[in-house]
Coordinates of C-alpha atoms (C1' of nucleotides) in Angstrom, one line a residue:
Chain A
M1 CA -55.5 76.0 38.4
E2 CA -57.7 76.3 35.3
W3 CA -57.6 78.7 32.4
S4 CA -60.2 80.0 30.1
I5 CA -59.8 79.4 26.4
Q6 CA -58.1 82.7 25.6
E7 CA -55.8 82.3 28.5
I8 CA -54.3 79.0 27.5
A9 CA -54.3 80.3 23.9
K10 CA -52.0 83.1 25.0
I11 CA -49.9 81.0 27.2
A12 CA -49.3 78.4 24.5
G13 CA -49.0 81.0 21.8
T14 CA -51.9 80.0 19.7
T15 CA -55.5 81.2 19.2
S16 CA -58.8 80.3 20.7
R17 CA -60.1 79.3 17.3
T18 CA -57.4 76.6 17.2
L19 CA -58.4 75.3 20.6
R20 CA -62.0 75.0 19.5
H21 CA -60.9 73.3 16.3
Y22 CA -58.9 70.8 18.3
D23 CA -61.9 70.2 20.5
D24 CA -64.1 69.7 17.4
I25 CA -61.9 67.1 15.9
G26 CA -61.3 65.5 19.3
L27 CA -57.6 66.2 19.4
L28 CA -57.7 68.1 22.7
K29 CA -60.8 68.3 24.8
P30 CA -61.1 70.9 27.6
S31 CA -60.5 69.4 31.0
S32 CA -63.9 70.7 32.1
T33 CA -66.8 72.6 30.8
G34 CA -68.9 75.2 32.7
H35 CA -72.6 75.1 32.9
N36 CA -72.6 77.9 30.3
G37 CA -70.6 75.9 27.9
Y38 CA -67.3 77.7 28.6
R39 CA -64.2 75.6 28.0
Y40 CA -61.7 75.3 30.8
Y41 CA -58.2 73.8 30.6
S42 CA -56.0 72.5 33.3
Q43 CA -52.3 72.1 33.6
S44 CA -52.2 68.7 32.0
A45 CA -54.3 69.9 29.1
L46 CA -51.7 72.7 28.7
V47 CA -48.9 70.1 28.5
Q48 CA -50.8 68.2 25.9
L49 CA -51.4 71.4 24.0
Q50 CA -47.7 72.2 24.1
R51 CA -46.9 68.8 22.7
I52 CA -49.4 69.2 19.9
L53 CA -48.0 72.6 19.0
L54 CA -44.5 71.3 19.0
L55 CA -45.3 68.4 16.7
R56 CA -47.3 70.7 14.5
E57 CA -44.4 73.0 14.1
L58 CA -42.4 70.1 12.9
G59 CA -44.9 69.7 10.1
L60 CA -46.9 66.7 11.3
G61 CA -50.5 66.5 10.4
L62 CA -53.1 66.6 13.1
P63 CA -54.3 63.0 12.6
V64 CA -50.8 61.8 13.0
I65 CA -50.3 63.9 16.1
A66 CA -53.5 62.4 17.5
Q67 CA -52.1 58.9 17.0
V68 CA -48.9 59.8 18.7
L69 CA -50.7 61.3 21.7
D70 CA -53.0 58.3 21.9
R71 CA -49.9 56.0 22.0
E72 CA -51.2 54.4 18.9
Q73 CA -47.9 55.2 17.3
D74 CA -44.4 55.7 18.5
T75 CA -43.2 59.3 18.5
A76 CA -39.8 58.5 17.0
E77 CA -41.4 56.3 14.4
A78 CA -43.8 59.0 13.3
L79 CA -41.0 61.5 13.2
H80 CA -38.9 59.2 11.1
G81 CA -41.7 58.7 8.6
H82 CA -42.3 62.4 8.5
L83 CA -38.6 63.1 8.0
G84 CA -38.7 61.0 4.9
W85 CA -41.6 62.9 3.5
L86 CA -39.9 66.2 4.3
E87 CA -36.7 65.2 2.5
Q88 CA -38.7 64.1 -0.5
E89 CA -40.4 67.4 -0.6
Q90 CA -37.1 69.2 -0.4
N91 CA -35.8 67.3 -3.3
R92 CA -39.0 68.0 -5.3
L93 CA -38.6 71.7 -4.6
G94 CA -34.9 71.5 -5.7
R95 CA -35.9 70.0 -9.0
Q96 CA -38.6 72.5 -9.4
I97 CA -36.2 75.4 -8.7
A98 CA -33.8 74.0 -11.3
S99 CA -36.7 73.8 -13.8
V100 CA -37.8 77.3 -13.1
R101 CA -34.2 78.6 -13.5
R102 CA -33.9 76.9 -16.9
T103 CA -37.3 78.2 -18.0
I104 CA -36.4 81.7 -17.0
K105 CA -33.2 81.5 -19.0
A106 CA -35.1 80.2 -22.0
V107 CA -37.7 82.9 -21.7
E108 CA -35.2 85.7 -21.3
G109 CA -33.2 84.2 -24.1
G110 CA -36.2 85.2 -26.3
E111 CA -37.7 81.8 -26.7
N112 CA -41.5 81.9 -26.8
L113 CA -42.8 79.7 -24.2
M114 CA -44.0 76.6 -26.1
A115 CA -44.6 78.1 -29.5
E116 CA -47.0 76.6 -32.0
E117 CA -44.3 75.0 -34.1
I118 CA -43.5 72.6 -31.3
L119 CA -46.8 71.0 -31.8
D120 CA -46.2 69.8 -35.3
G121 CA -44.0 66.7 -35.6
F122 CA -42.8 66.3 -32.2
D123 CA -44.1 67.3 -28.8
H124 CA -42.4 65.6 -26.0
T125 CA -44.8 66.9 -23.3
R126 CA -47.6 64.8 -24.8
Y127 CA -45.9 61.7 -23.6
K128 CA -45.6 62.9 -20.0
D129 CA -48.1 60.5 -18.5
E130 CA -47.0 57.4 -20.3
V131 CA -43.3 58.1 -19.6
E132 CA -43.9 58.7 -15.9
E133 CA -46.1 55.7 -15.5
R134 CA -43.8 53.3 -17.3
W135 CA -40.4 54.6 -16.3
G136 CA -40.9 56.8 -13.3
K137 CA -41.1 60.6 -12.7
D138 CA -37.4 61.1 -13.0
A139 CA -37.3 59.7 -16.5
Y140 CA -39.7 62.3 -17.7
A141 CA -38.1 65.0 -15.7
M142 CA -34.7 64.2 -17.2
G143 CA -36.2 64.1 -20.7
D144 CA -38.0 67.3 -20.1
A145 CA -34.9 69.1 -18.8
W146 CA -33.0 67.8 -21.7
W147 CA -35.5 69.1 -24.2
R148 CA -35.9 72.5 -22.7
G149 CA -32.2 72.8 -22.3
M150 CA -31.7 72.5 -26.1
G151 CA -31.3 75.5 -28.3
Q152 CA -33.8 76.5 -30.9
D153 CA -31.7 75.0 -33.7
E154 CA -31.0 71.8 -31.8
K155 CA -34.7 71.4 -31.2
Q156 CA -35.4 72.0 -34.9
A157 CA -32.8 69.4 -35.9
W158 CA -34.3 66.9 -33.5
K159 CA -37.8 67.4 -34.8
Q160 CA -36.6 67.0 -38.3
R161 CA -34.9 63.8 -37.4
A162 CA -38.0 62.5 -35.7
Q163 CA -40.2 63.5 -38.6
K164 CA -37.8 61.9 -41.1
L165 CA -37.8 58.7 -39.2
G166 CA -41.6 58.8 -39.0
S167 CA -42.1 59.4 -42.7
D168 CA -39.6 56.7 -43.6
W169 CA -41.5 54.3 -41.4
I170 CA -44.7 55.2 -43.1
A171 CA -43.2 54.9 -46.5
A172 CA -41.8 51.4 -45.7
A173 CA -45.2 50.3 -44.3
K174 CA -47.0 51.5 -47.4
A175 CA -44.5 49.7 -49.6
G176 CA -45.7 46.5 -48.0
I177 CA -42.3 45.2 -47.1
A178 CA -41.9 42.6 -44.3
P179 CA -40.9 43.6 -40.8
D180 CA -37.9 41.3 -40.9
S181 CA -36.7 42.6 -44.2
E182 CA -33.4 44.3 -44.4
A183 CA -34.9 47.7 -45.1
A184 CA -37.2 47.5 -42.1
Q185 CA -34.4 46.3 -39.8
E186 CA -32.3 49.2 -40.9
L187 CA -35.1 51.5 -39.9
A188 CA -35.4 49.8 -36.6
E189 CA -31.7 50.3 -36.0
R190 CA -32.0 54.0 -36.7
H191 CA -35.0 54.1 -34.4
V192 CA -33.1 52.6 -31.5
E193 CA -30.1 54.9 -32.1
W194 CA -32.6 57.8 -32.0
L195 CA -34.0 56.6 -28.8
Q196 CA -30.6 56.3 -27.2
D197 CA -30.1 60.0 -27.7
I198 CA -32.9 60.8 -25.2
P199 CA -31.5 61.0 -21.7
G200 CA -33.3 59.6 -18.8
T201 CA -34.7 56.6 -20.6
P202 CA -33.4 53.0 -20.3
A203 CA -32.1 53.2 -23.8
A204 CA -29.8 56.1 -23.1
A205 CA -26.3 55.2 -24.1
N206 CA -24.7 56.8 -21.0
G207 CA -26.0 55.1 -17.9
Q208 CA -26.9 58.2 -15.9
N209 CA -30.2 56.6 -14.9
G210 CA -30.5 53.9 -12.4
V211 CA -31.7 51.5 -15.0
N212 CA -29.4 48.7 -16.0
S213 CA -28.8 48.2 -19.7
G214 CA -30.5 44.9 -19.7
D215 CA -33.8 46.8 -19.8
I216 CA -33.2 48.2 -23.2
K217 CA -34.7 45.2 -24.9
G218 CA -37.9 45.4 -22.9
Y219 CA -38.0 49.1 -23.3
V220 CA -37.8 49.0 -27.1
T221 CA -40.4 46.3 -27.4
G222 CA -42.6 48.1 -24.8
L223 CA -42.4 51.2 -26.9
G224 CA -43.5 49.3 -29.9
D225 CA -46.6 48.1 -28.1
M226 CA -47.3 51.6 -26.9
Y227 CA -47.2 53.0 -30.4
V228 CA -49.9 50.5 -31.4
A229 CA -52.0 50.9 -28.3
D230 CA -51.9 54.7 -28.1
P231 CA -53.2 56.6 -31.2
R232 CA -51.2 59.6 -30.2
F233 CA -48.0 57.7 -30.8
G234 CA -49.4 55.8 -33.7
A235 CA -50.2 59.0 -35.5
N236 CA -46.4 59.6 -35.9
Y237 CA -46.2 56.4 -37.9
G238 CA -49.2 56.5 -40.1
G239 CA -51.9 55.3 -37.8
T240 CA -52.4 52.0 -36.2
E241 CA -51.4 50.0 -39.3
G242 CA -48.1 51.8 -39.5
A243 CA -47.6 51.5 -35.8
M244 CA -48.1 47.8 -36.0
F245 CA -45.4 47.5 -38.7
V246 CA -43.0 49.6 -36.5
R247 CA -43.8 47.4 -33.5
D248 CA -43.1 44.2 -35.3
S249 CA -39.9 45.5 -36.9
L250 CA -38.7 46.7 -33.5
R251 CA -39.5 43.5 -31.8
I252 CA -37.6 41.5 -34.3
Y253 CA -34.7 43.9 -34.1
A254 CA -34.6 43.7 -30.4
E255 CA -34.7 39.9 -30.4
L256 CA -31.8 39.7 -32.7
N257 CA -29.6 42.6 -31.6
L258 CA -30.3 43.7 -28.0
Chain B
M1 CA -59.2 70.3 -36.3
E2 CA -61.0 70.2 -33.1
W3 CA -60.9 67.8 -30.2
S4 CA -63.4 66.7 -27.6
I5 CA -62.7 67.3 -24.0
Q6 CA -61.2 63.9 -23.3
E7 CA -59.1 64.0 -26.4
I8 CA -57.2 67.1 -25.6
A9 CA -57.0 65.9 -22.0
K10 CA -55.2 62.9 -23.2
I11 CA -53.1 64.8 -25.7
A12 CA -52.0 67.3 -23.1
G13 CA -51.7 64.8 -20.4
T14 CA -54.3 66.0 -18.0
T15 CA -57.9 65.2 -17.2
S16 CA -61.3 66.3 -18.4
R17 CA -62.1 67.5 -14.9
T18 CA -59.2 69.9 -15.0
L19 CA -60.4 71.3 -18.3
R20 CA -63.8 71.9 -16.9
H21 CA -62.3 73.5 -13.9
Y22 CA -60.2 75.8 -16.1
D23 CA -63.4 76.7 -18.0
D24 CA -65.2 77.4 -14.8
I25 CA -62.6 79.8 -13.5
G26 CA -62.1 81.4 -16.9
L27 CA -58.6 80.3 -17.3
L28 CA -59.2 78.4 -20.6
K29 CA -62.5 78.5 -22.4
P30 CA -63.2 75.9 -25.1
S31 CA -62.8 77.4 -28.6
S32 CA -66.3 76.3 -29.4
T33 CA -69.4 74.7 -27.8
G34 CA -71.8 72.3 -29.4
H35 CA -75.6 72.7 -29.3
N36 CA -75.5 69.9 -26.8
G37 CA -73.1 71.8 -24.5
Y38 CA -70.1 69.7 -25.5
R39 CA -66.8 71.5 -25.3
Y40 CA -64.5 71.5 -28.3
Y41 CA -60.9 72.7 -28.3
S42 CA -58.9 73.9 -31.3
Q43 CA -55.2 73.8 -31.9
S44 CA -54.6 77.2 -30.4
A45 CA -56.5 76.2 -27.3
L46 CA -54.2 73.2 -27.1
V47 CA -51.2 75.5 -27.2
Q48 CA -52.6 77.6 -24.4
L49 CA -53.3 74.5 -22.4
Q50 CA -49.7 73.3 -22.8
R51 CA -48.5 76.7 -21.6
I52 CA -50.8 76.5 -18.6
L53 CA -49.6 73.0 -17.7
L54 CA -46.0 73.9 -18.1
L55 CA -46.3 76.8 -15.7
R56 CA -48.4 74.8 -13.4
E57 CA -45.7 72.1 -13.2
L58 CA -43.3 74.8 -12.2
G59 CA -45.5 75.5 -9.2
L60 CA -47.2 78.7 -10.2
G61 CA -50.7 79.3 -9.0
L62 CA -53.6 79.4 -11.5
P63 CA -54.3 83.1 -10.9
V64 CA -50.7 84.0 -11.7
I65 CA -50.8 81.8 -14.8
A66 CA -54.0 83.7 -15.9
Q67 CA -52.2 87.0 -15.5
V68 CA -49.2 85.8 -17.5
L69 CA -51.4 84.4 -20.3
D70 CA -53.4 87.7 -20.4
R71 CA -50.2 89.6 -20.8
E72 CA -50.9 91.4 -17.5
Q73 CA -47.6 90.2 -16.2
D74 CA -44.3 89.4 -17.8
T75 CA -43.5 85.7 -17.8
A76 CA -39.9 86.1 -16.7
E77 CA -41.0 88.4 -13.9
A78 CA -43.6 86.0 -12.6
L79 CA -41.1 83.2 -12.7
H80 CA -38.5 85.3 -10.8
G81 CA -41.0 86.1 -8.1
H82 CA -42.0 82.4 -7.9
L83 CA -38.4 81.4 -7.8
G84 CA -37.9 83.5 -4.7
W85 CA -40.9 81.9 -3.0
L86 CA -39.6 78.4 -3.9
E87 CA -36.2 79.1 -2.4
Q88 CA -37.8 80.4 0.8
E89 CA -39.9 77.2 1.0
Q90 CA -36.8 75.1 0.5
N91 CA -35.0 76.9 3.3
R92 CA -38.0 76.5 5.6
L93 CA -38.1 72.8 4.8
G94 CA -34.4 72.6 5.6
R95 CA -34.9 74.2 9.0
Q96 CA -37.8 71.9 9.6
I97 CA -35.8 68.9 8.7
A98 CA -33.0 69.9 11.1
S99 CA -35.6 70.4 13.8
V100 CA -37.1 67.0 13.3
R101 CA -33.7 65.4 13.4
R102 CA -32.9 67.0 16.6
T103 CA -36.2 66.1 18.1
I104 CA -35.8 62.5 17.0
K105 CA -32.5 62.4 18.7
A106 CA -34.0 63.8 21.8
V107 CA -36.8 61.4 21.8
E108 CA -34.7 58.4 21.1
G109 CA -32.3 59.6 23.8
G110 CA -35.1 58.8 26.2
E111 CA -36.3 62.4 26.8
N112 CA -40.0 62.7 27.3
L113 CA -41.4 65.1 24.8
M114 CA -42.0 68.2 26.8
A115 CA -42.5 66.7 30.2
E116 CA -44.5 68.4 32.9
E117 CA -41.4 69.7 34.7
I118 CA -40.6 71.9 31.9
L119 CA -43.6 74.0 32.8
D120 CA -42.4 75.0 36.3
G121 CA -39.8 77.6 36.4
F122 CA -38.9 78.0 32.8
D123 CA -40.7 77.2 29.6
H124 CA -39.1 78.9 26.7
T125 CA -41.9 78.0 24.2
R126 CA -44.3 80.2 26.1
Y127 CA -42.4 83.2 24.8
K128 CA -42.5 82.1 21.1
D129 CA -44.8 84.9 19.9
E130 CA -43.2 87.7 21.7
V131 CA -39.7 86.7 20.7
E132 CA -40.7 86.2 17.0
E133 CA -42.6 89.5 17.0
R134 CA -39.8 91.5 18.5
W135 CA -36.7 89.9 17.2
G136 CA -37.8 87.8 14.2
K137 CA -38.5 84.2 13.5
D138 CA -34.8 83.2 13.4
A139 CA -34.2 84.5 16.9
Y140 CA -36.8 82.1 18.3
A141 CA -35.7 79.3 16.0
M142 CA -32.2 79.6 17.2
G143 CA -33.2 79.8 20.9
D144 CA -35.5 76.8 20.3
A145 CA -32.8 74.7 18.7
W146 CA -30.4 75.7 21.4
W147 CA -32.9 74.6 24.1
R148 CA -33.8 71.3 22.6
G149 CA -30.2 70.6 21.8
M150 CA -29.3 70.7 25.5
G151 CA -29.1 67.5 27.5
Q152 CA -31.4 66.8 30.4
D153 CA -28.9 67.9 33.0
E154 CA -28.0 71.1 31.2
K155 CA -31.6 72.0 31.0
Q156 CA -31.9 71.3 34.7
A157 CA -29.0 73.5 35.4
W158 CA -30.4 76.2 33.3
K159 CA -33.7 76.1 34.9
Q160 CA -32.2 76.2 38.3
R161 CA -30.2 79.2 37.3
A162 CA -33.3 81.0 36.0
Q163 CA -35.2 80.1 39.1
K164 CA -32.5 81.3 41.4
L165 CA -32.3 84.6 39.5
G166 CA -36.0 85.0 39.8
S167 CA -36.2 84.2 43.5
D168 CA -33.3 86.6 44.1
W169 CA -35.1 89.3 42.3
I170 CA -38.3 88.7 44.3
A171 CA -36.4 88.7 47.5
A172 CA -34.7 92.0 46.6
A173 CA -38.0 93.6 45.6
K174 CA -39.6 92.5 48.8
A175 CA -36.7 93.8 50.8
G176 CA -37.7 97.2 49.5
I177 CA -34.2 98.2 48.3
A178 CA -33.8 100.8 45.5
P179 CA -33.3 99.8 41.9
D180 CA -30.1 101.8 41.8
S181 CA -28.7 100.2 44.9
E182 CA -25.6 98.1 44.6
A183 CA -27.4 94.9 45.4
A184 CA -30.0 95.5 42.7
Q185 CA -27.4 96.4 40.1
E186 CA -25.5 93.3 40.9
L187 CA -28.6 91.3 40.2
A188 CA -29.1 93.3 37.0
E189 CA -25.5 92.3 36.0
R190 CA -26.3 88.7 36.6
H191 CA -29.4 89.0 34.6
V192 CA -27.7 90.4 31.6
E193 CA -25.0 87.7 31.8
W194 CA -27.7 85.2 31.9
L195 CA -29.4 86.7 28.8
Q196 CA -26.1 86.6 27.0
D197 CA -26.0 82.8 27.3
I198 CA -29.1 82.5 25.1
P199 CA -28.1 82.2 21.4
G200 CA -30.0 84.0 18.8
T201 CA -30.8 87.1 20.8
P202 CA -29.2 90.5 20.5
A203 CA -27.6 90.0 23.8
A204 CA -25.8 86.8 22.8
A205 CA -22.0 87.3 23.4
N206 CA -21.0 85.7 20.1
G207 CA -22.4 87.7 17.3
Q208 CA -23.8 84.8 15.3
N209 CA -27.0 86.7 14.7
G210 CA -27.3 89.6 12.3
V211 CA -27.9 92.0 15.1
N212 CA -25.2 94.4 15.9
S213 CA -24.1 94.7 19.5
G214 CA -25.5 98.2 19.8
D215 CA -28.9 96.7 20.2
I216 CA -28.1 95.1 23.5
K217 CA -29.1 98.2 25.4
G218 CA -32.5 98.4 23.7
Y219 CA -33.0 94.7 24.0
V220 CA -32.4 94.7 27.8
T221 CA -34.6 97.7 28.5
G222 CA -37.2 96.3 26.1
L223 CA -37.2 93.0 28.0
G224 CA -37.8 94.9 31.2
D225 CA -40.9 96.6 29.7
M226 CA -42.1 93.2 28.6
Y227 CA -41.8 91.7 32.0
V228 CA -44.1 94.4 33.3
A229 CA -46.5 94.4 30.5
D230 CA -46.9 90.7 30.2
P231 CA -48.1 88.8 33.3
R232 CA -46.5 85.6 32.1
F233 CA -43.1 87.1 32.3
G234 CA -43.9 89.1 35.4
A235 CA -44.9 85.9 37.2
N236 CA -41.3 84.9 37.2
Y237 CA -40.4 87.9 39.2
G238 CA -43.2 88.0 41.8
G239 CA -45.9 89.6 39.7
T240 CA -46.2 93.1 38.3
E241 CA -44.7 94.8 41.4
G242 CA -41.6 92.7 41.2
A243 CA -41.4 93.0 37.5
M244 CA -41.4 96.8 37.8
F245 CA -38.5 96.6 40.2
V246 CA -36.6 94.4 37.7
R247 CA -37.4 96.7 34.9
D248 CA -36.2 99.8 36.7
S249 CA -33.0 98.0 37.8
L250 CA -32.3 96.8 34.3
R251 CA -32.9 100.2 32.8
I252 CA -30.5 101.8 35.2
Y253 CA -27.9 99.1 34.6
A254 CA -28.3 99.4 30.8
E255 CA -27.9 103.2 30.9
L256 CA -24.7 102.9 33.0
N257 CA -23.0 99.9 31.6
L258 CA -24.2 99.0 28.1
Chain C
dC1 C1' -81.4 98.1 37.4
dC2 C1' -79.4 98.9 33.2
dT3 C1' -75.6 99.4 30.1
dT4 C1' -71.2 98.7 28.3
dG5 C1' -67.4 95.9 27.1
dA6 C1' -65.0 91.8 27.2
dC7 C1' -65.3 87.1 26.6
dC8 C1' -67.8 82.9 25.5
dT9 C1' -70.8 79.8 22.4
dT10 C1' -72.2 77.5 17.9
dG11 C1' -72.7 77.8 12.8
dA12 C1' -71.1 78.5 8.5
dC13 C1' -68.3 80.1 4.6
dG14 C1' -63.6 80.5 2.4
dT15 C1' -59.1 78.7 1.2
dA16 C1' -56.1 75.6 -3.9
dA17 C1' -57.0 72.8 -7.4
dC18 C1' -59.1 69.7 -8.7
dG19 C1' -60.9 64.1 -7.4
dT20 C1' -64.9 61.7 -7.1
dC21 C1' -69.6 60.4 -7.1
dA22 C1' -74.4 61.4 -8.6
dA23 C1' -78.1 62.1 -11.8
dC24 C1' -79.1 62.7 -16.4
dC25 C1' -78.6 63.5 -21.6
dT26 C1' -76.1 62.3 -26.5
dT27 C1' -73.8 59.9 -29.7
dT28 C1' -72.0 55.7 -31.6
dA29 C1' -72.0 50.9 -32.5
dC30 C1' -74.0 46.5 -32.7
Chain D
dG1 C1' -83.6 49.0 -29.4
dT2 C1' -80.2 49.1 -26.4
dA3 C1' -75.9 49.1 -24.2
dA4 C1' -71.3 51.3 -24.0
dA5 C1' -68.8 55.3 -24.0
dG6 C1' -68.6 60.0 -23.3
dG7 C1' -70.7 64.6 -22.4
dT8 C1' -73.2 67.9 -19.0
dT9 C1' -74.0 70.3 -14.5
dG10 C1' -74.1 70.3 -9.6
dA11 C1' -72.1 69.3 -5.1
dC12 C1' -69.2 67.3 -1.5
dG13 C1' -64.3 66.3 0.3
dT14 C1' -59.6 67.6 1.0
dT15 C1' -55.9 70.8 5.5
dA16 C1' -56.1 73.6 9.4
dC17 C1' -57.8 76.8 10.8
dG18 C1' -59.2 82.6 9.7
dT19 C1' -63.0 85.3 9.7
dC20 C1' -67.5 87.1 10.2
dA21 C1' -72.3 86.5 12.2
dA22 C1' -75.7 86.1 15.7
dG23 C1' -76.4 85.7 20.3
dG24 C1' -75.6 84.2 25.5
dT25 C1' -72.6 85.3 30.0
dC26 C1' -70.2 87.9 33.4
dA27 C1' -68.0 91.7 36.0
dA28 C1' -67.8 96.6 36.6
dG29 C1' -69.7 101.3 36.6
dG30 C1' -73.6 104.9 36.5

DNA sequence: CCTTGACCTTGACGTAACGTCAACCTTTAC
DNA sequence: GTAAAGGTTGACGTTACGTCAAGGTCAAGG
């Protein structure tokens, strides 16, 4: 018994285009071809097709399905791997949903979505890439959620605090004092305390992150290096020169106190 | 203050390619262009970019973002709509995950993924399209889960039952008895009882589906029509002739008893 | 024999949002 | 002068087909 392309398509609940596609990519060849080029499919081809469609409904990609059918990969193994990916996706969606909900609340609360003022002084989203690269996506996500979850006045306060810290650093650097001087070390202490108020980072006082507290030292010195290497951060501390002063002060503070 | 394309890319945490893309599709034009064709972006463009990236991270499509930025659509409204889509997706993923888990269990339990034997007599996946079209996606999903959740012997029993029912129908039709005869009505009763054992359909005895029991009558007569109209179903009852006999018997039974 | 309609074929564009060369021009720094 | 860095405009690749487009094949009817 052989069926034409439309017939198996109907039987299996798919379209003839899909069949041609599977033929093109070599996933499922017709069991015979007429002299006129017509594709004909046998019972065994139908079984294969059903398998393909079953796996496809589970979300597997066609290349993976091909491997499974060619016995190049164990079915259960492939499904396990796929399951992991699916769960990751679901988590991602969950986080995204939470973010959207927060944003809706913020917007409906009258907050202008990322107003100009956010730019001057402190803009946390600028650091997205660095943060994600160094401490993982979750770190940024937590910081991001924390930031957007704050009220207008809280944000204002935070920015003022950051700006004050920055200007104090610049003043200290201009004054030519040493990084290991008492004044500089006091600033370093303020800086670390400030960092500890950002959730999701290794420095966060409450250990809600998976990072153990032993990382704080490396985190702080790493930050110092970043301030110097990246002009966007350095700009907050009076350019590269100021950033170097901050870095040295922080390193010394970290060595002595963390 | 103006920035080159790489500079804002870095500041905003994206790539120059993305900026060019946004320029191409008209989502974000550079605030000025040099005589050499270089793109330059101002502070306000940066703000727009940040807004775009924020919305993009929330999963909105670029066309929607464009509408929001052009004030053609309310931000909160767009986010609400998007939220609905996200939740749908999450649900879909959840169902898919459950399906994959069941399939893994089946495969690891030694069941050959859709073996040949499934084809003869009864293959529920053949009816996917019809079931989904007539009674919704959930109906098929539930029936599907139910089928794959059964053990090998249970499936065997089910198929035997289906096949016995089919052959009895064929025999009755061949015997030339009337659809309203006692023998035919007994068969119709068996048929309905059989249908009631398939979860997710309007006929299911336990009302786990959102369908009210008043639909059973329409469901049964509708099925009869389908048997006649679709040769795949009719084949189970001895072709179109037999299917017509089944349809008439079922219709009479439904009128009298449902 | 011719037409009509149903079904088949291959070929090619479109989809979302860019990543990734390729080929070529500018600016900056040494 | 030249090399490095950065800019420009194409154009292809990505996933799994949907959707024409142009044209050949086959069974039935006038």
